[in-house]
Amino acid sequence: DHVIAERKRREKLTQRFIALSAIVPGLKKTDKASVLGDAIKYLKQLQERVKTLEEQTTKKTVESVVSVKKSKLSDNDQNPDSFSDQPLPEIEARVSNKDVLIRIHCVKQKGFAVRILGEIEKLRLRVVNSSVLPFGDYIMDITVVAQMEDEFCTTAKDLVRNLRLAFQHFM
């Protein structure tokens, strides 16, 4: 009875080693010690691959910033009591790797869209697509899809800050 149980146990182990050797790629030897050693190496490689892929996934998250809304555009950041007559545009920027999405909601002004596209290009962004939608008689919504130039990287927060500074100069 004990001999039969031991034989079944060994057969079961042999079948499992055969199954394991079929799964592990690049096996050179089929003895049990080599199969186990190569299986351990293969599992470690897979764990490293998973770790690398998870890091890449977390790096691909989209960074998004919406500008803080003030009621009027300040001529000077140090002097918040000094306001121009123009309402402050609302700026939203999203950055994913080298791709950038910018949305600007502002008061309609003649030539404003052309000026803002010029400012975006000055920030070392290449405009891929843009759309300007008038909303009512006084409001305009500008959406720009751009790509960062090679060797250039910026955050959504910096992008919004730089666009805000540009608005202060030509509003």
Short mmCIF file of N, CA and C in Angstrom, two decimals:
data_model
loop_
_atom_site.label_atom_id
_atom_site.label_comp_id
_atom_site.label_asym_id
_atom_site.label_seq_id
_atom_site.Cartn_x
_atom_site.Cartn_y
_atom_site.Cartn_z
N ASP A 1 0.83 -1.20 0.00
CA ASP A 1 0.00 0.00 0.00
C ASP A 1 0.88 1.26 0.00
N HIS A 2 1.89 1.27 0.87
CA HIS A 2 2.81 2.41 0.95
C HIS A 2 3.64 2.54 -0.33
N VAL A 3 4.02 1.44 -0.92
CA VAL A 3 4.82 1.43 -2.15
C VAL A 3 4.00 2.00 -3.31
N ILE A 4 2.72 1.66 -3.39
CA ILE A 4 1.85 2.16 -4.45
C ILE A 4 1.65 3.67 -4.30
N ALA A 5 1.46 4.16 -3.09
CA ALA A 5 1.29 5.60 -2.84
C ALA A 5 2.55 6.37 -3.23
N GLU A 6 3.72 5.80 -2.89
CA GLU A 6 4.98 6.45 -3.26
C GLU A 6 5.16 6.48 -4.78
N ARG A 7 4.79 5.41 -5.47
CA ARG A 7 4.89 5.36 -6.93
C ARG A 7 4.00 6.43 -7.56
N LYS A 8 2.77 6.57 -7.05
CA LYS A 8 1.83 7.59 -7.58
C LYS A 8 2.38 9.00 -7.34
N ARG A 9 2.97 9.20 -6.17
CA ARG A 9 3.54 10.51 -5.85
C ARG A 9 4.67 10.85 -6.82
N ARG A 10 5.54 9.90 -7.11
CA ARG A 10 6.65 10.11 -8.04
C ARG A 10 6.15 10.35 -9.46
N GLU A 11 5.13 9.62 -9.87
CA GLU A 11 4.54 9.82 -11.20
C GLU A 11 3.95 11.23 -11.32
N LYS A 12 3.29 11.64 -10.25
CA LYS A 12 2.69 12.98 -10.22
C LYS A 12 3.78 14.06 -10.33
N LEU A 13 4.88 13.88 -9.57
CA LEU A 13 6.00 14.82 -9.63
C LEU A 13 6.63 14.83 -11.01
N THR A 14 6.79 13.69 -11.61
CA THR A 14 7.36 13.60 -12.95
C THR A 14 6.48 14.32 -13.97
N GLN A 15 5.17 14.14 -13.87
CA GLN A 15 4.24 14.82 -14.78
C GLN A 15 4.33 16.33 -14.61
N ARG A 16 4.46 16.78 -13.39
CA ARG A 16 4.55 18.22 -13.12
C ARG A 16 5.87 18.79 -13.63
N PHE A 17 6.95 18.05 -13.51
CA PHE A 17 8.23 18.50 -14.07
C PHE A 17 8.16 18.57 -15.59
N ILE A 18 7.47 17.60 -16.21
CA ILE A 18 7.30 17.62 -17.67
C ILE A 18 6.49 18.85 -18.08
N ALA A 19 5.40 19.14 -17.34
CA ALA A 19 4.57 20.31 -17.64
C ALA A 19 5.38 21.60 -17.45
N LEU A 20 6.19 21.65 -16.37
CA LEU A 20 7.01 22.83 -16.11
C LEU A 20 8.07 23.02 -17.20
N SER A 21 8.67 21.93 -17.63
CA SER A 21 9.69 22.04 -18.68
C SER A 21 9.08 22.47 -20.01
N ALA A 22 7.79 22.20 -20.22
CA ALA A 22 7.12 22.64 -21.45
C ALA A 22 6.84 24.14 -21.41
N ILE A 23 6.68 24.70 -20.24
CA ILE A 23 6.35 26.12 -20.09
C ILE A 23 7.59 27.01 -20.18
N VAL A 24 8.70 26.56 -19.59
CA VAL A 24 9.92 27.37 -19.52
C VAL A 24 10.62 27.36 -20.88
N PRO A 25 10.81 28.56 -21.49
CA PRO A 25 11.46 28.61 -22.80
C PRO A 25 12.98 28.44 -22.69
N GLY A 26 13.58 27.88 -23.72
CA GLY A 26 15.04 27.79 -23.82
C GLY A 26 15.69 26.80 -22.89
N LEU A 27 14.99 25.75 -22.50
CA LEU A 27 15.58 24.73 -21.62
C LEU A 27 16.62 23.92 -22.40
N LYS A 28 17.81 23.81 -21.80
CA LYS A 28 18.86 23.04 -22.45
C LYS A 28 18.95 21.63 -21.88
N LYS A 29 18.75 21.50 -20.59
CA LYS A 29 18.79 20.19 -19.92
C LYS A 29 17.41 19.89 -19.35
N THR A 30 17.08 18.61 -19.29
CA THR A 30 15.74 18.24 -18.80
C THR A 30 15.78 17.54 -17.44
N ASP A 31 16.95 17.52 -16.78
CA ASP A 31 16.95 16.94 -15.44
C ASP A 31 16.22 17.88 -14.48
N LYS A 32 15.75 17.32 -13.39
CA LYS A 32 14.87 18.07 -12.47
C LYS A 32 15.55 19.32 -11.90
N ALA A 33 16.80 19.24 -11.54
CA ALA A 33 17.50 20.39 -10.98
C ALA A 33 17.61 21.52 -12.01
N SER A 34 17.92 21.20 -13.26
CA SER A 34 18.02 22.21 -14.31
C SER A 34 16.67 22.84 -14.61
N VAL A 35 15.62 22.00 -14.65
CA VAL A 35 14.27 22.51 -14.91
C VAL A 35 13.87 23.50 -13.81
N LEU A 36 14.10 23.13 -12.55
CA LEU A 36 13.76 24.04 -11.44
C LEU A 36 14.60 25.32 -11.49
N GLY A 37 15.89 25.21 -11.74
CA GLY A 37 16.76 26.39 -11.80
C GLY A 37 16.35 27.33 -12.92
N ASP A 38 16.09 26.78 -14.11
CA ASP A 38 15.68 27.62 -15.24
C ASP A 38 14.29 28.22 -15.01
N ALA A 39 13.41 27.47 -14.35
CA ALA A 39 12.07 27.99 -14.05
C ALA A 39 12.17 29.19 -13.10
N ILE A 40 13.05 29.10 -12.12
CA ILE A 40 13.24 30.21 -11.18
C ILE A 40 13.78 31.44 -11.91
N LYS A 41 14.78 31.24 -12.78
CA LYS A 41 15.33 32.36 -13.56
C LYS A 41 14.25 33.00 -14.43
N TYR A 42 13.45 32.16 -15.06
CA TYR A 42 12.39 32.66 -15.95
C TYR A 42 11.35 33.47 -15.16
N LEU A 43 10.97 32.98 -13.98
CA LEU A 43 10.02 33.73 -13.15
C LEU A 43 10.59 35.08 -12.73
N LYS A 44 11.87 35.12 -12.40
CA LYS A 44 12.49 36.40 -12.04
C LYS A 44 12.49 37.37 -13.22
N GLN A 45 12.76 36.84 -14.43
CA GLN A 45 12.71 37.69 -15.63
C GLN A 45 11.30 38.24 -15.83
N LEU A 46 10.30 37.39 -15.64
CA LEU A 46 8.91 37.83 -15.80
C LEU A 46 8.56 38.90 -14.76
N GLN A 47 9.03 38.73 -13.53
CA GLN A 47 8.76 39.73 -12.49
C GLN A 47 9.40 41.07 -12.86
N GLU A 48 10.61 41.05 -13.38
CA GLU A 48 11.27 42.29 -13.81
C GLU A 48 10.50 42.95 -14.95
N ARG A 49 10.02 42.12 -15.87
CA ARG A 49 9.24 42.64 -17.02
C ARG A 49 7.96 43.30 -16.53
N VAL A 50 7.28 42.66 -15.57
CA VAL A 50 6.05 43.24 -15.00
C VAL A 50 6.37 44.57 -14.34
N LYS A 51 7.45 44.62 -13.58
CA LYS A 51 7.84 45.85 -12.89
C LYS A 51 8.11 46.97 -13.90
N THR A 52 8.83 46.65 -14.98
CA THR A 52 9.14 47.64 -16.02
C THR A 52 7.86 48.15 -16.68
N LEU A 53 6.96 47.24 -17.01
CA LEU A 53 5.70 47.64 -17.65
C LEU A 53 4.84 48.49 -16.73
N GLU A 54 4.82 48.15 -15.44
CA GLU A 54 4.04 48.95 -14.48
C GLU A 54 4.62 50.36 -14.36
N GLU A 55 5.96 50.48 -14.37
CA GLU A 55 6.58 51.80 -14.31
C GLU A 55 6.24 52.62 -15.55
N GLN A 56 6.24 51.97 -16.72
CA GLN A 56 5.89 52.68 -17.95
C GLN A 56 4.44 53.13 -17.91
N THR A 57 3.56 52.31 -17.35
CA THR A 57 2.14 52.66 -17.26
C THR A 57 1.95 53.86 -16.35
N THR A 58 2.64 53.89 -15.22
CA THR A 58 2.48 55.03 -14.32
C THR A 58 3.07 56.30 -14.92
N LYS A 59 4.10 56.18 -15.77
CA LYS A 59 4.67 57.36 -16.41
C LYS A 59 3.75 57.93 -17.47
N LYS A 60 2.85 57.12 -18.00
CA LYS A 60 1.97 57.57 -19.07
C LYS A 60 0.71 58.25 -18.55
N THR A 61 0.62 58.44 -17.26
CA THR A 61 -0.55 59.12 -16.74
C THR A 61 -0.59 60.55 -17.27
N VAL A 62 -1.75 61.07 -17.43
CA VAL A 62 -1.93 62.40 -18.00
C VAL A 62 -1.91 63.42 -16.87
N GLU A 63 -1.08 64.42 -17.02
CA GLU A 63 -1.03 65.52 -16.07
C GLU A 63 -1.97 66.60 -16.56
N SER A 64 -2.81 67.11 -15.65
CA SER A 64 -3.80 68.09 -16.06
C SER A 64 -3.83 69.24 -15.06
N VAL A 65 -3.91 70.46 -15.58
CA VAL A 65 -3.98 71.64 -14.73
C VAL A 65 -5.00 72.60 -15.32
N VAL A 66 -5.86 73.12 -14.48
CA VAL A 66 -6.79 74.16 -14.88
C VAL A 66 -6.40 75.40 -14.10
N SER A 67 -6.33 76.53 -14.80
CA SER A 67 -5.89 77.75 -14.14
C SER A 67 -6.89 78.18 -13.08
N VAL A 68 -6.36 78.82 -12.05
CA VAL A 68 -7.21 79.36 -11.00
C VAL A 68 -7.90 80.58 -11.57
N LYS A 69 -9.19 80.64 -11.38
CA LYS A 69 -9.96 81.70 -12.02
C LYS A 69 -10.02 82.93 -11.10
N LYS A 70 -9.64 84.07 -11.65
CA LYS A 70 -9.83 85.36 -10.98
C LYS A 70 -10.89 86.10 -11.78
N SER A 71 -11.49 87.07 -11.18
CA SER A 71 -12.56 87.76 -11.91
C SER A 71 -12.03 88.65 -13.02
N LYS A 72 -10.86 89.24 -12.84
CA LYS A 72 -10.27 90.12 -13.86
C LYS A 72 -8.80 89.80 -14.00
N LEU A 73 -8.23 90.16 -15.12
CA LEU A 73 -6.82 89.94 -15.39
C LEU A 73 -5.99 90.99 -14.67
N SER A 74 -5.06 90.54 -13.86
CA SER A 74 -4.19 91.45 -13.13
C SER A 74 -3.03 91.87 -14.02
N ASP A 75 -2.72 93.18 -14.02
CA ASP A 75 -1.59 93.67 -14.81
C ASP A 75 -0.27 93.28 -14.17
N ASN A 76 -0.29 93.03 -12.88
CA ASN A 76 0.95 92.75 -12.17
C ASN A 76 0.65 91.70 -11.11
N ASP A 77 1.36 90.57 -11.14
CA ASP A 77 1.11 89.50 -10.16
C ASP A 77 1.38 89.97 -8.73
N GLN A 78 2.31 90.92 -8.54
CA GLN A 78 2.61 91.38 -7.19
C GLN A 78 1.56 92.37 -6.69
N ASN A 79 0.77 92.93 -7.58
CA ASN A 79 -0.23 93.90 -7.19
C ASN A 79 -1.60 93.42 -7.62
N PRO A 80 -2.24 92.55 -6.84
CA PRO A 80 -3.51 91.98 -7.25
C PRO A 80 -4.65 92.99 -7.28
N ASP A 81 -4.45 94.19 -6.72
CA ASP A 81 -5.51 95.20 -6.75
C ASP A 81 -5.56 95.90 -8.10
N SER A 82 -4.53 95.72 -8.94
CA SER A 82 -4.46 96.36 -10.24
C SER A 82 -5.07 95.43 -11.29
N PHE A 83 -6.23 95.79 -11.83
CA PHE A 83 -6.93 94.95 -12.79
C PHE A 83 -7.14 95.69 -14.10
N SER A 84 -7.10 94.94 -15.21
CA SER A 84 -7.50 95.54 -16.48
C SER A 84 -9.00 95.34 -16.62
N ASP A 85 -9.54 95.77 -17.75
CA ASP A 85 -10.98 95.65 -17.96
C ASP A 85 -11.39 94.27 -18.48
N GLN A 86 -10.44 93.43 -18.86
CA GLN A 86 -10.76 92.15 -19.47
C GLN A 86 -10.90 91.05 -18.43
N PRO A 87 -11.95 90.21 -18.57
CA PRO A 87 -12.04 89.04 -17.69
C PRO A 87 -10.89 88.09 -18.02
N LEU A 88 -10.43 87.38 -17.01
CA LEU A 88 -9.32 86.47 -17.18
C LEU A 88 -9.75 85.21 -17.93
N PRO A 89 -8.99 84.81 -18.95
CA PRO A 89 -9.33 83.58 -19.66
C PRO A 89 -9.13 82.36 -18.76
N GLU A 90 -9.96 81.37 -18.96
CA GLU A 90 -9.79 80.11 -18.24
C GLU A 90 -8.93 79.21 -19.11
N ILE A 91 -7.84 78.69 -18.55
CA ILE A 91 -6.89 77.88 -19.31
C ILE A 91 -6.82 76.50 -18.69
N GLU A 92 -6.92 75.48 -19.53
CA GLU A 92 -6.75 74.10 -19.08
C GLU A 92 -5.69 73.45 -19.96
N ALA A 93 -4.74 72.76 -19.33
CA ALA A 93 -3.69 72.07 -20.10
C ALA A 93 -3.56 70.64 -19.59
N ARG A 94 -3.41 69.74 -20.54
CA ARG A 94 -3.17 68.33 -20.21
C ARG A 94 -1.92 67.91 -20.98
N VAL A 95 -1.03 67.21 -20.28
CA VAL A 95 0.21 66.74 -20.88
C VAL A 95 0.31 65.24 -20.70
N SER A 96 0.57 64.54 -21.80
CA SER A 96 0.78 63.09 -21.77
C SER A 96 1.98 62.80 -22.67
N ASN A 97 3.11 62.47 -22.04
CA ASN A 97 4.38 62.29 -22.76
C ASN A 97 4.69 63.56 -23.52
N LYS A 98 4.74 63.52 -24.84
CA LYS A 98 5.04 64.71 -25.65
C LYS A 98 3.78 65.36 -26.22
N ASP A 99 2.60 64.80 -25.93
CA ASP A 99 1.34 65.33 -26.44
C ASP A 99 0.75 66.33 -25.45
N VAL A 100 0.18 67.40 -25.99
CA VAL A 100 -0.38 68.46 -25.15
C VAL A 100 -1.77 68.83 -25.67
N LEU A 101 -2.71 68.97 -24.75
CA LEU A 101 -4.06 69.45 -25.08
C LEU A 101 -4.28 70.72 -24.28
N ILE A 102 -4.61 71.80 -24.98
CA ILE A 102 -4.83 73.10 -24.33
C ILE A 102 -6.23 73.57 -24.68
N ARG A 103 -6.98 74.00 -23.65
CA ARG A 103 -8.30 74.59 -23.87
C ARG A 103 -8.31 75.96 -23.21
N ILE A 104 -8.79 76.93 -23.96
CA ILE A 104 -8.86 78.30 -23.46
C ILE A 104 -10.27 78.81 -23.67
N HIS A 105 -10.87 79.29 -22.61
CA HIS A 105 -12.22 79.85 -22.64
C HIS A 105 -12.06 81.34 -22.31
N CYS A 106 -12.37 82.21 -23.27
CA CYS A 106 -12.07 83.62 -23.08
C CYS A 106 -13.09 84.51 -23.78
N VAL A 107 -12.92 85.81 -23.58
CA VAL A 107 -13.75 86.80 -24.24
C VAL A 107 -13.30 86.89 -25.70
N LYS A 108 -14.27 87.00 -26.61
CA LYS A 108 -13.97 87.07 -28.04
C LYS A 108 -13.28 88.39 -28.36
N GLN A 109 -12.11 88.29 -29.01
CA GLN A 109 -11.37 89.46 -29.46
C GLN A 109 -10.85 89.18 -30.86
N LYS A 110 -10.82 90.20 -31.68
CA LYS A 110 -10.32 90.04 -33.04
C LYS A 110 -8.82 89.71 -33.01
N GLY A 111 -8.42 88.67 -33.73
CA GLY A 111 -7.02 88.30 -33.83
C GLY A 111 -6.46 87.56 -32.63
N PHE A 112 -7.29 87.31 -31.64
CA PHE A 112 -6.81 86.67 -30.41
C PHE A 112 -6.33 85.24 -30.66
N ALA A 113 -7.08 84.48 -31.45
CA ALA A 113 -6.72 83.08 -31.71
C ALA A 113 -5.36 82.98 -32.40
N VAL A 114 -5.12 83.86 -33.35
CA VAL A 114 -3.84 83.85 -34.07
C VAL A 114 -2.70 84.17 -33.11
N ARG A 115 -2.92 85.16 -32.23
CA ARG A 115 -1.88 85.53 -31.27
C ARG A 115 -1.59 84.39 -30.30
N ILE A 116 -2.65 83.72 -29.83
CA ILE A 116 -2.43 82.65 -28.86
C ILE A 116 -1.72 81.47 -29.51
N LEU A 117 -2.03 81.17 -30.78
CA LEU A 117 -1.32 80.09 -31.47
C LEU A 117 0.16 80.44 -31.63
N GLY A 118 0.44 81.72 -31.89
CA GLY A 118 1.83 82.17 -31.96
C GLY A 118 2.54 82.00 -30.63
N GLU A 119 1.85 82.32 -29.54
CA GLU A 119 2.44 82.17 -28.21
C GLU A 119 2.71 80.70 -27.89
N ILE A 120 1.79 79.84 -28.31
CA ILE A 120 1.97 78.40 -28.07
C ILE A 120 3.21 77.90 -28.81
N GLU A 121 3.41 78.37 -30.04
CA GLU A 121 4.59 77.96 -30.80
C GLU A 121 5.88 78.53 -30.20
N LYS A 122 5.80 79.72 -29.58
CA LYS A 122 6.96 80.28 -28.90
C LYS A 122 7.37 79.42 -27.70
N LEU A 123 6.42 78.67 -27.15
CA LEU A 123 6.70 77.81 -26.00
C LEU A 123 7.27 76.46 -26.44
N ARG A 124 7.75 76.38 -27.67
CA ARG A 124 8.38 75.17 -28.24
C ARG A 124 7.39 74.02 -28.37
N LEU A 125 6.16 74.38 -28.74
CA LEU A 125 5.14 73.38 -29.02
C LEU A 125 4.76 73.49 -30.49
N ARG A 126 4.61 72.35 -31.14
CA ARG A 126 4.21 72.33 -32.55
C ARG A 126 2.71 72.06 -32.59
N VAL A 127 1.95 73.01 -33.13
CA VAL A 127 0.49 72.88 -33.19
C VAL A 127 0.14 71.81 -34.23
N VAL A 128 -0.60 70.79 -33.78
CA VAL A 128 -1.03 69.71 -34.66
C VAL A 128 -2.44 69.99 -35.17
N ASN A 129 -3.29 70.52 -34.29
CA ASN A 129 -4.67 70.81 -34.64
C ASN A 129 -5.19 71.90 -33.72
N SER A 130 -6.06 72.73 -34.25
CA SER A 130 -6.68 73.76 -33.40
C SER A 130 -8.10 74.00 -33.88
N SER A 131 -8.93 74.38 -32.93
CA SER A 131 -10.30 74.76 -33.30
C SER A 131 -10.70 75.95 -32.45
N VAL A 132 -11.39 76.88 -33.08
CA VAL A 132 -11.87 78.08 -32.41
C VAL A 132 -13.38 78.10 -32.57
N LEU A 133 -14.09 78.06 -31.46
CA LEU A 133 -15.54 78.05 -31.50
C LEU A 133 -16.10 79.28 -30.81
N PRO A 134 -16.79 80.13 -31.55
CA PRO A 134 -17.46 81.26 -30.89
C PRO A 134 -18.67 80.74 -30.14
N PHE A 135 -18.90 81.31 -28.99
CA PHE A 135 -20.06 80.93 -28.18
C PHE A 135 -20.80 82.21 -27.82
N GLY A 136 -21.91 82.40 -28.44
CA GLY A 136 -22.64 83.65 -28.24
C GLY A 136 -21.90 84.80 -28.91
N ASP A 137 -22.20 86.00 -28.49
CA ASP A 137 -21.59 87.18 -29.10
C ASP A 137 -20.25 87.55 -28.48
N TYR A 138 -19.97 87.08 -27.27
CA TYR A 138 -18.82 87.60 -26.55
C TYR A 138 -17.78 86.57 -26.12
N ILE A 139 -18.09 85.30 -26.26
CA ILE A 139 -17.21 84.28 -25.71
C ILE A 139 -16.62 83.41 -26.81
N MET A 140 -15.40 82.93 -26.58
CA MET A 140 -14.72 82.09 -27.55
C MET A 140 -14.06 80.93 -26.81
N ASP A 141 -14.13 79.74 -27.41
CA ASP A 141 -13.50 78.56 -26.84
C ASP A 141 -12.45 78.07 -27.84
N ILE A 142 -11.19 78.03 -27.41
CA ILE A 142 -10.08 77.62 -28.27
C ILE A 142 -9.53 76.30 -27.75
N THR A 143 -9.44 75.31 -28.64
CA THR A 143 -8.85 74.02 -28.29
C THR A 143 -7.66 73.78 -29.20
N VAL A 144 -6.52 73.45 -28.61
CA VAL A 144 -5.30 73.24 -29.37
C VAL A 144 -4.69 71.89 -28.98
N VAL A 145 -4.37 71.10 -29.99
CA VAL A 145 -3.60 69.87 -29.77
C VAL A 145 -2.21 70.15 -30.31
N ALA A 146 -1.20 69.93 -29.47
CA ALA A 146 0.18 70.23 -29.87
C ALA A 146 1.10 69.11 -29.41
N GLN A 147 2.32 69.16 -29.92
CA GLN A 147 3.35 68.23 -29.48
C GLN A 147 4.58 69.02 -29.09
N MET A 148 5.23 68.55 -28.01
CA MET A 148 6.47 69.20 -27.58
C MET A 148 7.57 68.86 -28.57
N GLU A 149 8.44 69.83 -28.81
CA GLU A 149 9.60 69.58 -29.67
C GLU A 149 10.51 68.57 -28.99
N ASP A 150 11.33 67.88 -29.79
CA ASP A 150 12.32 66.95 -29.23
C ASP A 150 13.23 67.72 -28.29
N GLU A 151 13.75 67.06 -27.30
CA GLU A 151 14.66 67.66 -26.32
C GLU A 151 13.97 68.71 -25.46
N PHE A 152 12.64 68.77 -25.48
CA PHE A 152 11.93 69.76 -24.68
C PHE A 152 10.87 69.04 -23.86
N CYS A 153 10.73 69.47 -22.61
CA CYS A 153 9.72 68.87 -21.75
C CYS A 153 9.19 69.95 -20.82
N THR A 154 7.90 69.96 -20.59
CA THR A 154 7.30 70.92 -19.67
C THR A 154 6.15 70.25 -18.95
N THR A 155 5.74 70.84 -17.85
CA THR A 155 4.59 70.32 -17.11
C THR A 155 3.36 71.14 -17.48
N ALA A 156 2.20 70.58 -17.19
CA ALA A 156 0.95 71.29 -17.46
C ALA A 156 0.90 72.58 -16.64
N LYS A 157 1.40 72.53 -15.42
CA LYS A 157 1.38 73.72 -14.55
C LYS A 157 2.23 74.84 -15.15
N ASP A 158 3.45 74.51 -15.62
CA ASP A 158 4.31 75.52 -16.24
C ASP A 158 3.70 76.07 -17.52
N LEU A 159 3.07 75.20 -18.28
CA LEU A 159 2.44 75.61 -19.53
C LEU A 159 1.33 76.63 -19.26
N VAL A 160 0.49 76.34 -18.28
CA VAL A 160 -0.60 77.26 -17.93
C VAL A 160 -0.02 78.59 -17.44
N ARG A 161 1.02 78.53 -16.62
CA ARG A 161 1.64 79.75 -16.10
C ARG A 161 2.20 80.60 -17.24
N ASN A 162 2.91 79.96 -18.18
CA ASN A 162 3.49 80.70 -19.31
C ASN A 162 2.42 81.29 -20.22
N LEU A 163 1.34 80.56 -20.44
CA LEU A 163 0.24 81.10 -21.26
C LEU A 163 -0.43 82.27 -20.55
N ARG A 164 -0.57 82.16 -19.24
CA ARG A 164 -1.17 83.25 -18.46
C ARG A 164 -0.31 84.51 -18.57
N LEU A 165 1.01 84.35 -18.49
CA LEU A 165 1.91 85.50 -18.64
C LEU A 165 1.78 86.11 -20.04
N ALA A 166 1.64 85.27 -21.04
CA ALA A 166 1.47 85.77 -22.41
C ALA A 166 0.17 86.56 -22.54
N PHE A 167 -0.90 86.08 -21.89
CA PHE A 167 -2.17 86.80 -21.93
C PHE A 167 -2.02 88.19 -21.33
N GLN A 168 -1.25 88.29 -20.27
CA GLN A 168 -1.09 89.59 -19.62
C GLN A 168 -0.42 90.60 -20.55
N HIS A 169 0.42 90.12 -21.45
CA HIS A 169 1.13 91.04 -22.35
C HIS A 169 0.27 91.54 -23.51
N PHE A 170 -0.70 90.75 -23.96
CA PHE A 170 -1.45 91.25 -25.11
C PHE A 170 -2.94 91.38 -24.87
N MET A 171 -3.35 91.48 -23.62
CA MET A 171 -4.77 91.74 -23.36
C MET A 171 -4.93 93.15 -22.82
#
